[in-house]
PDB file of C-alpha atoms in Angstrom:
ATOM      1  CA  UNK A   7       0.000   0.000   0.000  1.00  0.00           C
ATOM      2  CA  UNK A   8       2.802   2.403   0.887  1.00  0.00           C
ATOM      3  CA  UNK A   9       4.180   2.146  -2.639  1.00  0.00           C
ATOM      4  CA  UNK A  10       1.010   3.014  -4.056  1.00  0.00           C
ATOM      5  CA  UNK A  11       0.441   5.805  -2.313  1.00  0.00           C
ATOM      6  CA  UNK A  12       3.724   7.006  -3.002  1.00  0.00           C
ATOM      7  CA  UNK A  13       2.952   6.721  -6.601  1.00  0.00           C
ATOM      8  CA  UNK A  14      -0.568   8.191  -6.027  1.00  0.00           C
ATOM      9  CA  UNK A  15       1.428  11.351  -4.480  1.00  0.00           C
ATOM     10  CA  UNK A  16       3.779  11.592  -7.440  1.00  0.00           C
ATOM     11  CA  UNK A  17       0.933  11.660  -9.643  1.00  0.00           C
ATOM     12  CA  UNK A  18      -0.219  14.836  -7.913  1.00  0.00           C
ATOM     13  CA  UNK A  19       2.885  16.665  -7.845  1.00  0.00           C
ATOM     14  CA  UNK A  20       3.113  15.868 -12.005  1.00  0.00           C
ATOM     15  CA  UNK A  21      -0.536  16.729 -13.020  1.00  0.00           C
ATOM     16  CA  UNK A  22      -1.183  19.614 -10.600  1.00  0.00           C
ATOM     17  CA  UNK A  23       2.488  20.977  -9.619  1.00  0.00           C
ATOM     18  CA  UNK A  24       1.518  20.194  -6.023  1.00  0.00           C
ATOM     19  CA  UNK A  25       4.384  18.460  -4.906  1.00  0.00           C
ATOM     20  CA  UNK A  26       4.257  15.668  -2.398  1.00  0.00           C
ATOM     21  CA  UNK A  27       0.590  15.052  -1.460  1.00  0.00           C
ATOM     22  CA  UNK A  28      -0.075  11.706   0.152  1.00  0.00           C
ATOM     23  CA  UNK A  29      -2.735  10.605   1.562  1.00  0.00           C
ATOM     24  CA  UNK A  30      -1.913   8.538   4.311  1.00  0.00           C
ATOM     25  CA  UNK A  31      -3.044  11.430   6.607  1.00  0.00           C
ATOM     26  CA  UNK A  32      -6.057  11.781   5.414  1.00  0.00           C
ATOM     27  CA  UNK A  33      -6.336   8.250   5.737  1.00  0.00           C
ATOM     28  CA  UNK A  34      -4.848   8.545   9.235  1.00  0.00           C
ATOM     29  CA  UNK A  35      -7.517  11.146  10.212  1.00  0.00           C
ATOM     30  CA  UNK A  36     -10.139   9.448   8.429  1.00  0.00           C
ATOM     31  CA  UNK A  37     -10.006   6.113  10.471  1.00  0.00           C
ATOM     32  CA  UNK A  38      -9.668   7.942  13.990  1.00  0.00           C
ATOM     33  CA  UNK A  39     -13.326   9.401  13.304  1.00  0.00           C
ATOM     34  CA  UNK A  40     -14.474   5.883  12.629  1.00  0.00           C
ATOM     35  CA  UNK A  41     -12.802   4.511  15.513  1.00  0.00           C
ATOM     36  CA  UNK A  42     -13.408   6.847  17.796  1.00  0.00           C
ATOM     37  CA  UNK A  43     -17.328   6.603  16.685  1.00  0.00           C
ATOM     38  CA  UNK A  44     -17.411   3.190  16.406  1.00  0.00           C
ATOM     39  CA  UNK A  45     -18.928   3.001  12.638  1.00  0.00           C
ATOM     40  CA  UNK A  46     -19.065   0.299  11.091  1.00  0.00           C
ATOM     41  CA  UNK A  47     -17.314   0.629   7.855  1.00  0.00           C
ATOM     42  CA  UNK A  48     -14.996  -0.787   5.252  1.00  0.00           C
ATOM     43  CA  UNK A  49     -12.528   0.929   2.517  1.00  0.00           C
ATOM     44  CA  UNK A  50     -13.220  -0.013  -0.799  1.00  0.00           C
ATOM     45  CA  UNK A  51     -11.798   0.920  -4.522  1.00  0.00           C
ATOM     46  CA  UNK A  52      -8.326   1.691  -5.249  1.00  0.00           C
ATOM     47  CA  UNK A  53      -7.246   1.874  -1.881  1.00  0.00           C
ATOM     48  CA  UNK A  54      -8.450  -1.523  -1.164  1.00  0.00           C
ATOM     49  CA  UNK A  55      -6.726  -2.823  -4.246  1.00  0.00           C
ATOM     50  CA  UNK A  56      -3.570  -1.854  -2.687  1.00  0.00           C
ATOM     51  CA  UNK A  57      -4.434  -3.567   0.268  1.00  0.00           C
ATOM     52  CA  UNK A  58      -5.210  -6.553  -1.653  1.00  0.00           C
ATOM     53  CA  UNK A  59      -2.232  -6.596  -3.834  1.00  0.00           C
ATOM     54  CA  UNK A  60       1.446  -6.431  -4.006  1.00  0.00           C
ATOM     55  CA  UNK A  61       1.543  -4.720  -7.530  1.00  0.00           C
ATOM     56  CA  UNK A  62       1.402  -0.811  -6.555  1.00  0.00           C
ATOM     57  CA  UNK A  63      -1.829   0.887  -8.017  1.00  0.00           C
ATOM     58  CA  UNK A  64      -2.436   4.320  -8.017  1.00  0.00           C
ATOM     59  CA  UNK A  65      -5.788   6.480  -6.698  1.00  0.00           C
ATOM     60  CA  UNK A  66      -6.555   9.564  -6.057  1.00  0.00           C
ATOM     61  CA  UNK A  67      -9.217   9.168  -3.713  1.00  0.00           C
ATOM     62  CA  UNK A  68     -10.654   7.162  -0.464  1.00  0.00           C
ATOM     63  CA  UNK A  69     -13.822   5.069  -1.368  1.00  0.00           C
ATOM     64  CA  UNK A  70     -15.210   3.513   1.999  1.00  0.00           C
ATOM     65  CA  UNK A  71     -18.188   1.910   2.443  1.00  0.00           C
ATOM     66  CA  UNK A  72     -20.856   2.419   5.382  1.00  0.00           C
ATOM     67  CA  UNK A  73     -24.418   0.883   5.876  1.00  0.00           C
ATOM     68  CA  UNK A  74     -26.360   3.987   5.676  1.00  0.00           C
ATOM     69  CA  UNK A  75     -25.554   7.756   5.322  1.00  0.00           C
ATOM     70  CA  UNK A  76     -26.454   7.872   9.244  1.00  0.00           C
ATOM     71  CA  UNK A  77     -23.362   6.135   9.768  1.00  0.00           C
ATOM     72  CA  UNK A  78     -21.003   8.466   8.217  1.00  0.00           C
ATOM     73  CA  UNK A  79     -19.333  10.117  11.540  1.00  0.00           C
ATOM     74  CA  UNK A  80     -19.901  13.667  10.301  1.00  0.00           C
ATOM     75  CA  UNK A  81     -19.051  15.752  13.305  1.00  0.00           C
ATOM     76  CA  UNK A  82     -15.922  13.533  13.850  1.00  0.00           C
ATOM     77  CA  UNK A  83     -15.153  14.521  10.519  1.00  0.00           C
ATOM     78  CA  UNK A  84     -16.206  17.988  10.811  1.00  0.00           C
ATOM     79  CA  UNK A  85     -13.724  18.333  13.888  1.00  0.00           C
ATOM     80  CA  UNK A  86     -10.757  16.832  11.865  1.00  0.00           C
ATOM     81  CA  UNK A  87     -11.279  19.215   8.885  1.00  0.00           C
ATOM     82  CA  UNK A  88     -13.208  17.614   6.607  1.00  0.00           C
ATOM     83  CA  UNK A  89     -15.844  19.069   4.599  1.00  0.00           C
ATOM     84  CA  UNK A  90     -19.267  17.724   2.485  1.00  0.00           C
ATOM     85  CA  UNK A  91     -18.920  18.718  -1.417  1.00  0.00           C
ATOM     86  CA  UNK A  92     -21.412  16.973  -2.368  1.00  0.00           C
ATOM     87  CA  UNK A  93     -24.938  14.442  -1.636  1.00  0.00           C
ATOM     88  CA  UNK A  94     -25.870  12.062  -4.364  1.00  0.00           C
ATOM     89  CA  UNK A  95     -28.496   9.078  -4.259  1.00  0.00           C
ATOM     90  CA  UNK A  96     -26.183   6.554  -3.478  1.00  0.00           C
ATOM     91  CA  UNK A  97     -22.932   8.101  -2.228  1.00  0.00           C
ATOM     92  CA  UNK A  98     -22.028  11.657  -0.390  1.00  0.00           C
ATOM     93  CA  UNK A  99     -18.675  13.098  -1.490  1.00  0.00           C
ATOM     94  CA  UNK A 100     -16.433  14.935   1.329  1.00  0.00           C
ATOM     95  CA  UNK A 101     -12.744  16.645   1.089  1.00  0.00           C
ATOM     96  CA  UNK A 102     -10.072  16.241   3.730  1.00  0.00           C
ATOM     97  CA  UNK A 103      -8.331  19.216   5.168  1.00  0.00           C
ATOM     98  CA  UNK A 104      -5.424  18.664   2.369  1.00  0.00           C
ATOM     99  CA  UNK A 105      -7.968  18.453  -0.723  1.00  0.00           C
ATOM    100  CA  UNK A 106      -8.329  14.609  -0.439  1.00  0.00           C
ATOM    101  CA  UNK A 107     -11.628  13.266  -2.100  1.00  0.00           C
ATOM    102  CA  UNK A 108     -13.588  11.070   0.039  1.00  0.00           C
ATOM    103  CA  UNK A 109     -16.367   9.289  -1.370  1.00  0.00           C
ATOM    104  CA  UNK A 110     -19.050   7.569   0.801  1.00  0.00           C
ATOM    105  CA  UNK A 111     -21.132   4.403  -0.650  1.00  0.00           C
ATOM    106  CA  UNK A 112     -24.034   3.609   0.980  1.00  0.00           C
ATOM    107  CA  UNK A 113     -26.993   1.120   1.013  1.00  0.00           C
ATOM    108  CA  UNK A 114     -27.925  -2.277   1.010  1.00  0.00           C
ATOM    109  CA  UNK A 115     -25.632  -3.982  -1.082  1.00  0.00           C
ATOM    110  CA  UNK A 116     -22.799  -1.845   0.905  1.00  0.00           C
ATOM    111  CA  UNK A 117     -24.081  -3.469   4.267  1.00  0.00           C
ATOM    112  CA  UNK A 118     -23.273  -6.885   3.673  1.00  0.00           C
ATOM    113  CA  UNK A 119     -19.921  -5.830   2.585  1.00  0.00           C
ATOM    114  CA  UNK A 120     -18.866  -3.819   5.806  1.00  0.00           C
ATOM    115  CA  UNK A 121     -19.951  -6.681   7.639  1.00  0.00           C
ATOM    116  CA  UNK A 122     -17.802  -8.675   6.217  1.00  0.00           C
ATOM    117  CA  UNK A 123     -14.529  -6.523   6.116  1.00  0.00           C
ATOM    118  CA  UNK A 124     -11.494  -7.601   7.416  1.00  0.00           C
ATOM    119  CA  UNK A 125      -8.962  -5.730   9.657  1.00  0.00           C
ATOM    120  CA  UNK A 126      -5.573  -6.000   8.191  1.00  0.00           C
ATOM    121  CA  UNK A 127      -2.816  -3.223  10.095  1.00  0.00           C
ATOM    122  CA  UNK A 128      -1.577  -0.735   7.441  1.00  0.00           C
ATOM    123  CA  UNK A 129       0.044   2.752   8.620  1.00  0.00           C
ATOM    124  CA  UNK A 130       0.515   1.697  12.057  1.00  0.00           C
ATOM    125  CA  UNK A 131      -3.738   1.139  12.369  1.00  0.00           C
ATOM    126  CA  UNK A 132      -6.318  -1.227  12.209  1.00  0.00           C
ATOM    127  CA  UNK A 133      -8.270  -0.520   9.372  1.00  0.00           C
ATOM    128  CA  UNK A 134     -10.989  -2.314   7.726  1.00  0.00           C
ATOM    129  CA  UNK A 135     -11.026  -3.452   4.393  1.00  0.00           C
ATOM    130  CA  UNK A 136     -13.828  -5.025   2.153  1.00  0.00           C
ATOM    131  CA  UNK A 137     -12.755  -8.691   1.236  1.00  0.00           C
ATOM    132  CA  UNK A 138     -10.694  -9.727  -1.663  1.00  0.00           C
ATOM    133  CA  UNK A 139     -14.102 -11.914  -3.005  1.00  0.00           C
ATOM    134  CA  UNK A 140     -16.286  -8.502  -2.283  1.00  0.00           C
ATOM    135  CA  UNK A 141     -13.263  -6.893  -4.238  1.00  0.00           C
ATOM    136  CA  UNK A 142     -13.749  -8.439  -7.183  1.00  0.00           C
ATOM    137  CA  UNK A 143     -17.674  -8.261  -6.728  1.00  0.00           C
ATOM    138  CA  UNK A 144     -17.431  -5.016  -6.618  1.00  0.00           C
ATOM    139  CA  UNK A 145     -14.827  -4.602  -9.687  1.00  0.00           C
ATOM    140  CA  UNK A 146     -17.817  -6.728 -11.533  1.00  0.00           C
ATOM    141  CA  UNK A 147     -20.295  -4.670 -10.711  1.00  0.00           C
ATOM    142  CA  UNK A 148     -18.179  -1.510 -11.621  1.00  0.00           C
ATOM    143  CA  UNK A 149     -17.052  -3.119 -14.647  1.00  0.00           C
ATOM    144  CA  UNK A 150     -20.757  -4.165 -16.282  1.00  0.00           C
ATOM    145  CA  UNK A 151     -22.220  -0.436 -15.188  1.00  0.00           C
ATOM    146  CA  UNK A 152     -24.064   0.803 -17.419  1.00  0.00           C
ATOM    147  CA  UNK A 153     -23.066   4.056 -18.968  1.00  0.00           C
ATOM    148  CA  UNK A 154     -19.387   3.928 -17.093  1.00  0.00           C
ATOM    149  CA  UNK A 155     -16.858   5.102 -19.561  1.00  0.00           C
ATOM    150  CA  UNK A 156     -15.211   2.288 -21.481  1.00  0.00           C
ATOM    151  CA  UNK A 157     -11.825   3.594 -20.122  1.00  0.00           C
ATOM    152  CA  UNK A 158     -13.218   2.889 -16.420  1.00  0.00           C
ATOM    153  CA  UNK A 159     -14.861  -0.256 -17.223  1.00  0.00           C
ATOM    154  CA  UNK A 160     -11.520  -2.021 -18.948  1.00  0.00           C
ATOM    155  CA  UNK A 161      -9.675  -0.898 -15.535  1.00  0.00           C
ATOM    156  CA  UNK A 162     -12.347  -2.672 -13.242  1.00  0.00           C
ATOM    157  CA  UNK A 163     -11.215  -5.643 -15.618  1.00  0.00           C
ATOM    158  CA  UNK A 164      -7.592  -5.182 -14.819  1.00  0.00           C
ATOM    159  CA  UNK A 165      -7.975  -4.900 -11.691  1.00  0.00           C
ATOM    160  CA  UNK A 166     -10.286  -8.535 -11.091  1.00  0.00           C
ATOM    161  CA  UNK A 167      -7.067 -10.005 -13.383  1.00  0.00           C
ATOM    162  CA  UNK A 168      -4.599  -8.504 -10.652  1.00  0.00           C
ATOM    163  CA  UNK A 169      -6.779  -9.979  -7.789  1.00  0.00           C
ATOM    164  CA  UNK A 170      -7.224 -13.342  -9.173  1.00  0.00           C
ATOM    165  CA  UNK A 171      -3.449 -13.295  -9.815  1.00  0.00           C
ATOM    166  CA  UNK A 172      -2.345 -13.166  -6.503  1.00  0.00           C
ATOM    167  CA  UNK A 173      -5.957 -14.983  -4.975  1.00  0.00           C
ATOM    168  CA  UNK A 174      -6.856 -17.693  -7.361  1.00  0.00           C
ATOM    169  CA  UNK A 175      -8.543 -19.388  -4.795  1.00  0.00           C
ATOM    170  CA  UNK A 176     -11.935 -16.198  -4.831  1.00  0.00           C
ATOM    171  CA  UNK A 177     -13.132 -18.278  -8.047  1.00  0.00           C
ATOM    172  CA  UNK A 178     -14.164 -21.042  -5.482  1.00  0.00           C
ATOM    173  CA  UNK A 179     -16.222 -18.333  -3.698  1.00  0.00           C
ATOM    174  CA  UNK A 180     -17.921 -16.921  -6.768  1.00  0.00           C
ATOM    175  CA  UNK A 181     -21.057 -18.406  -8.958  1.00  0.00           C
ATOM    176  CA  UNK A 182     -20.749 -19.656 -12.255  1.00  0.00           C
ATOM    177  CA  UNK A 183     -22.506 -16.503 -13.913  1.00  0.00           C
ATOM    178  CA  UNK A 184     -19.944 -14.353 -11.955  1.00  0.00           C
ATOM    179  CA  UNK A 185     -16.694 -16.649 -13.364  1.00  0.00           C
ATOM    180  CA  UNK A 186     -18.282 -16.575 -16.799  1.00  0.00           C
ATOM    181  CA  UNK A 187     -19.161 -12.541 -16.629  1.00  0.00           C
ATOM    182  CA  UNK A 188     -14.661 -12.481 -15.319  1.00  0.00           C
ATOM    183  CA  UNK A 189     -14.165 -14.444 -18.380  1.00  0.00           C
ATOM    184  CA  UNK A 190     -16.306 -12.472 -20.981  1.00  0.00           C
ATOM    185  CA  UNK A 191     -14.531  -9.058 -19.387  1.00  0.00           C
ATOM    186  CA  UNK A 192     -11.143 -10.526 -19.634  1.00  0.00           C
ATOM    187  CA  UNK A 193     -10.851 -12.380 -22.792  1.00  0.00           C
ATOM    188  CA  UNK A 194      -7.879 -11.864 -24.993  1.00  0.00           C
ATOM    189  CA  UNK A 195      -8.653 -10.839 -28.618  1.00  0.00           C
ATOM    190  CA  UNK A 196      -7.804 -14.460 -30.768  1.00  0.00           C
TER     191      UNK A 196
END
């Protein structure tokens, strides 16, 4: 994970002249407000790729996952600096104090997923990540979305790829309509 966000803060300092711009405190700050609240939550996306797997990957943002939009700690937030940009149907967008983008998923399908997160100890905390099997369910979903631009949709297939690389063993956890949907997304051109 470090190397990717390394990476993710070069990225910054080359597209917007910002210099270093990690965002392991935001991250930092982030998971204090769900501790300290006791949400339940999980991170999800690109950061939870890097959790997942040893090839760095970069992201710009923090996607985490709660139950409901009630569960999003928003005066621990608040207090730490960050601010709501923005309130959609099924996520609410935030900023850190140093210009992170947070994004917040919520609802049903997001539930099942925070209940199932694991803790693995990155940065010196306990943090809670959605599974590698949810990863790739997720990816899927991502992936077969309609109107999500091509561009998007053949990195959500990269991504399952890099997963099942490193975790062959998530095809026992999936259905058959799930491995043949990976295989339609990933086939090579003959």
């Amino acid at each position: 994970m470090r190397v990717g966000f390394i990476l993710d803060s070069r990225w910054f300092g080359m597209k917007f002249n910002q210099g270093d711009r990690s965002k392991e405190q935001t991250l930092h700050l982030l998971i204090d407000a769900f501790i300290d609240e006791q949400v339940p939550y999980a991170i999800i996306g690109g950061v939870a790729l890097q959790a997942h797997t040893s090839d760095p990957r970069t992201t710009v943002d923090i996607d985490v996952a709660v139950p409901d939009r009630a569960d999003i700690p928003v005066v621990a937030l608040e207090a730490r600096g960050f601010q709501r940009t923005g309130s959609f149907e099924f996520t609410e967008n935030w900023k850190s104090p140093d210009e992170i983008a947070i994004q917040f998923s919520t609802g049903q399908t997001w539930a099942g997923v925070v209940a199932r997160a694991e803790v693995h100890f990155a940065f010196g905390k306990p943090i809670r990540f959605l599974t590698a099997v949810d990863l790739v369910r997720a990816k899927l979903a991502a992936a077969t979305e309609p109107g999500r631009r091509k561009s998007k949709a053949h990195q959500d297939a990269v991504d399952i790829e890099v997963v099942l690389e490193e975790h062959p063993e998530i095809l026992d956890h999936l259905t058959a309509d799930e491995r043949d949907l990976i295989d339609r997304l990933t086939r090579r051109p003959d």
